[in-house]
Each structure stands twice: as C-alpha cells, then as structure tokens.
Amino acid sequence: MLLIGTRLAWNCVVLVLLCSVSSSFAPPTQHVLEKSEVAPSKLNMKLKDAYESVLSFFRPVTCHHRDEQTLIPCHVGDGLNTTECLENKCCPSKNSHEPKCYMPFKDNLQLTFRVLVLVAGGFLILGCLPFCCCAFLQRSQCFNPLRRANKKIKKIVRKKREHSDDVYDRLLN
C-alpha cells in the first residue's frame, strides 16, 4: 500500500514536469501535419486532462462570495441558464441584481487545506518508510546474517533427528 502511494506520487510529479515542458523547444524544421493526416491526439488529450486535474487541485475555486467581493461576469455570454453556466465552469447567481453568470473566486482556505494534507501525507510516508524498510530487511535472509541457517547447527539437528528416528523405529519393533 505504501509502495503504491509513493509510486503514484512520483508518477504525478513526473507527469506535471512533462506537461510543463513547452513544445516551443521543438526545432522549427519539425514536420507539420497536413489536413489529410491524422494527429495522435488521444495521448495529448490524456496528458492535458491530467495536467488540468493537477492544476485544478492546486487552484481551487468556489462560487460562495462575500459581500466585499465584486462579481465579474463570465466571458462565455449573456442569458445563460444555470446548466450552461456550470458547464462553462462559471457560477450561476441567485439574485436578480447580480450578473446571471459570474467567474468563480479563488478558495485560499481550500488550497491551504489541500497543501497541508499533501505535506502531512508526504511526511507520513517519509516517516514510515524507514520502519517498513527495516522490518523488511530484518526478515530477509539476504541482509540479516542471523536469519541464515548455521551449517554446524544444521548438522547437529540432522543427527538428532536421525537418532530420534532410530529410537522411534526400535520402539515400534
């Protein structure tokens, strides 16, 4: 379980790093696709979706506004109903004197909570990792010489077993 969480965290870090590298580093002589050619867009869309989900994790927004916050109308258009407003990642208003669809606000409290949980989870993993490694290595015969069977003791145990088998056979006969 611990290994899966660590591997997942590293995969996310690598994915974010790969997505953050811009395609502007490509040489200008790169082959440009013609209209008849098909671009490999599935992988690009998966990376884009993953990047957006990681980015949305670190940029939480909310529709709850305080009285001192000014409402900025959503740029998707006027006269949108609640469903269209939510599909365009905007917030529908409940009052008639406000814009019908407005931009969401940054949620700093949620961001603080998410970063705190992420850091606490990282410290928990890093704190438990040495104990798990020690427990695993202690039980391993390769790393712990006390777990290996001693040749002299093996010989003594084998002789005692043979002797006890002889005694047992004599008693049965």
JSON list of C-alpha atoms in Angstrom, two decimals, residues 28-100:
[
{"chain": "A", "resi": 28, "resn": "PRO", "atom": "CA", "xyz": [11.44, 24.88, -36.46]},
{"chain": "A", "resi": 29, "resn": "THR", "atom": "CA", "xyz": [12.02, 22.23, -39.15]},
{"chain": "A", "resi": 30, "resn": "GLN", "atom": "CA", "xyz": [9.57, 19.88, -37.45]},
{"chain": "A", "resi": 31, "resn": "HIS", "atom": "CA", "xyz": [7.14, 18.15, -39.81]},
{"chain": "A", "resi": 32, "resn": "VAL", "atom": "CA", "xyz": [3.80, 19.97, -39.98]},
{"chain": "A", "resi": 33, "resn": "LEU", "atom": "CA", "xyz": [0.74, 17.78, -40.37]},
{"chain": "A", "resi": 34, "resn": "GLU", "atom": "CA", "xyz": [-1.35, 18.24, -43.46]},
{"chain": "A", "resi": 35, "resn": "LYS", "atom": "CA", "xyz": [-5.15, 18.26, -43.30]},
{"chain": "A", "resi": 36, "resn": "SER", "atom": "CA", "xyz": [-5.34, 14.70, -44.61]},
{"chain": "A", "resi": 37, "resn": "GLU", "atom": "CA", "xyz": [-3.01, 13.32, -41.91]},
{"chain": "A", "resi": 38, "resn": "VAL", "atom": "CA", "xyz": [-4.28, 12.24, -38.53]},
{"chain": "A", "resi": 39, "resn": "ALA", "atom": "CA", "xyz": [-2.61, 13.68, -35.44]},
{"chain": "A", "resi": 40, "resn": "PRO", "atom": "CA", "xyz": [-2.05, 11.47, -32.38]},
{"chain": "A", "resi": 41, "resn": "SER", "atom": "CA", "xyz": [-4.44, 13.45, -30.20]},
{"chain": "A", "resi": 42, "resn": "LYS", "atom": "CA", "xyz": [-5.53, 10.75, -27.72]},
{"chain": "A", "resi": 43, "resn": "LEU", "atom": "CA", "xyz": [-2.29, 10.84, -25.75]},
{"chain": "A", "resi": 44, "resn": "ASN", "atom": "CA", "xyz": [-2.22, 14.62, -25.92]},
{"chain": "A", "resi": 45, "resn": "MET", "atom": "CA", "xyz": [-5.77, 14.81, -24.57]},
{"chain": "A", "resi": 46, "resn": "LYS", "atom": "CA", "xyz": [-4.96, 12.41, -21.72]},
{"chain": "A", "resi": 47, "resn": "LEU", "atom": "CA", "xyz": [-1.93, 14.47, -20.74]},
{"chain": "A", "resi": 48, "resn": "LYS", "atom": "CA", "xyz": [-3.96, 17.66, -21.00]},
{"chain": "A", "resi": 49, "resn": "ASP", "atom": "CA", "xyz": [-6.73, 16.21, -18.81]},
{"chain": "A", "resi": 50, "resn": "ALA", "atom": "CA", "xyz": [-4.20, 15.02, -16.23]},
{"chain": "A", "resi": 51, "resn": "TYR", "atom": "CA", "xyz": [-2.46, 18.40, -16.25]},
{"chain": "A", "resi": 52, "resn": "GLU", "atom": "CA", "xyz": [-5.78, 20.20, -15.82]},
{"chain": "A", "resi": 53, "resn": "SER", "atom": "CA", "xyz": [-6.78, 17.98, -12.90]},
{"chain": "A", "resi": 54, "resn": "VAL", "atom": "CA", "xyz": [-3.43, 18.58, -11.14]},
{"chain": "A", "resi": 55, "resn": "LEU", "atom": "CA", "xyz": [-3.72, 22.29, -11.85]},
{"chain": "A", "resi": 56, "resn": "SER", "atom": "CA", "xyz": [-7.29, 22.41, -10.56]},
{"chain": "A", "resi": 57, "resn": "PHE", "atom": "CA", "xyz": [-6.13, 20.64, -7.39]},
{"chain": "A", "resi": 58, "resn": "PHE", "atom": "CA", "xyz": [-3.71, 23.48, -6.68]},
{"chain": "A", "resi": 59, "resn": "ARG", "atom": "CA", "xyz": [-6.10, 26.23, -7.83]},
{"chain": "A", "resi": 60, "resn": "PRO", "atom": "CA", "xyz": [-9.40, 25.55, -6.07]},
{"chain": "A", "resi": 61, "resn": "VAL", "atom": "CA", "xyz": [-12.30, 27.88, -6.77]},
{"chain": "A", "resi": 62, "resn": "THR", "atom": "CA", "xyz": [-15.63, 28.49, -5.11]},
{"chain": "A", "resi": 63, "resn": "CYS", "atom": "CA", "xyz": [-18.90, 30.16, -6.02]},
{"chain": "A", "resi": 64, "resn": "HIS", "atom": "CA", "xyz": [-19.52, 31.43, -2.49]},
{"chain": "A", "resi": 65, "resn": "HIS", "atom": "CA", "xyz": [-18.76, 35.14, -2.41]},
{"chain": "A", "resi": 66, "resn": "ARG", "atom": "CA", "xyz": [-18.51, 37.57, 0.44]},
{"chain": "A", "resi": 67, "resn": "ASP", "atom": "CA", "xyz": [-20.15, 40.98, 0.40]},
{"chain": "A", "resi": 68, "resn": "GLU", "atom": "CA", "xyz": [-16.88, 42.82, -0.28]},
{"chain": "A", "resi": 69, "resn": "GLN", "atom": "CA", "xyz": [-16.05, 40.76, -3.39]},
{"chain": "A", "resi": 70, "resn": "THR", "atom": "CA", "xyz": [-17.05, 42.17, -6.76]},
{"chain": "A", "resi": 71, "resn": "LEU", "atom": "CA", "xyz": [-18.68, 39.83, -9.25]},
{"chain": "A", "resi": 72, "resn": "ILE", "atom": "CA", "xyz": [-17.03, 39.58, -12.66]},
{"chain": "A", "resi": 73, "resn": "PRO", "atom": "CA", "xyz": [-19.42, 38.46, -15.41]},
{"chain": "A", "resi": 74, "resn": "CYS", "atom": "CA", "xyz": [-18.46, 35.22, -17.11]},
{"chain": "A", "resi": 75, "resn": "HIS", "atom": "CA", "xyz": [-16.96, 35.68, -20.56]},
{"chain": "A", "resi": 76, "resn": "VAL", "atom": "CA", "xyz": [-18.98, 32.89, -22.23]},
{"chain": "A", "resi": 77, "resn": "GLY", "atom": "CA", "xyz": [-22.01, 35.03, -23.00]},
{"chain": "A", "resi": 78, "resn": "ASP", "atom": "CA", "xyz": [-25.20, 36.53, -21.63]},
{"chain": "A", "resi": 79, "resn": "GLY", "atom": "CA", "xyz": [-28.53, 34.88, -20.99]},
{"chain": "A", "resi": 80, "resn": "LEU", "atom": "CA", "xyz": [-27.15, 31.50, -19.97]},
{"chain": "A", "resi": 81, "resn": "ASN", "atom": "CA", "xyz": [-29.23, 29.23, -17.79]},
{"chain": "A", "resi": 82, "resn": "THR", "atom": "CA", "xyz": [-27.83, 27.50, -14.69]},
{"chain": "A", "resi": 83, "resn": "THR", "atom": "CA", "xyz": [-26.78, 24.32, -16.51]},
{"chain": "A", "resi": 84, "resn": "GLU", "atom": "CA", "xyz": [-24.93, 26.14, -19.30]},
{"chain": "A", "resi": 85, "resn": "CYS", "atom": "CA", "xyz": [-23.29, 28.37, -16.75]},
{"chain": "A", "resi": 86, "resn": "LEU", "atom": "CA", "xyz": [-21.98, 25.38, -14.76]},
{"chain": "A", "resi": 87, "resn": "GLU", "atom": "CA", "xyz": [-20.82, 23.57, -17.92]},
{"chain": "A", "resi": 88, "resn": "ASN", "atom": "CA", "xyz": [-18.64, 26.58, -18.74]},
{"chain": "A", "resi": 89, "resn": "LYS", "atom": "CA", "xyz": [-17.10, 26.47, -15.24]},
{"chain": "A", "resi": 90, "resn": "CYS", "atom": "CA", "xyz": [-18.88, 29.61, -14.13]},
{"chain": "A", "resi": 91, "resn": "CYS", "atom": "CA", "xyz": [-21.15, 30.29, -11.17]},
{"chain": "A", "resi": 92, "resn": "PRO", "atom": "CA", "xyz": [-24.88, 30.91, -11.55]},
{"chain": "A", "resi": 93, "resn": "SER", "atom": "CA", "xyz": [-26.28, 33.77, -9.48]},
{"chain": "A", "resi": 94, "resn": "LYS", "atom": "CA", "xyz": [-29.33, 33.53, -7.26]},
{"chain": "A", "resi": 95, "resn": "ASN", "atom": "CA", "xyz": [-30.25, 37.21, -7.10]},
{"chain": "A", "resi": 96, "resn": "SER", "atom": "CA", "xyz": [-31.67, 39.23, -9.98]},
{"chain": "A", "resi": 97, "resn": "HIS", "atom": "CA", "xyz": [-29.48, 42.31, -9.34]},
{"chain": "A", "resi": 98, "resn": "GLU", "atom": "CA", "xyz": [-26.27, 40.26, -9.91]},
{"chain": "A", "resi": 99, "resn": "PRO", "atom": "CA", "xyz": [-24.96, 39.07, -13.28]},
{"chain": "A", "resi": 100, "resn": "LYS", "atom": "CA", "xyz": [-26.62, 35.79, -14.28]}
]
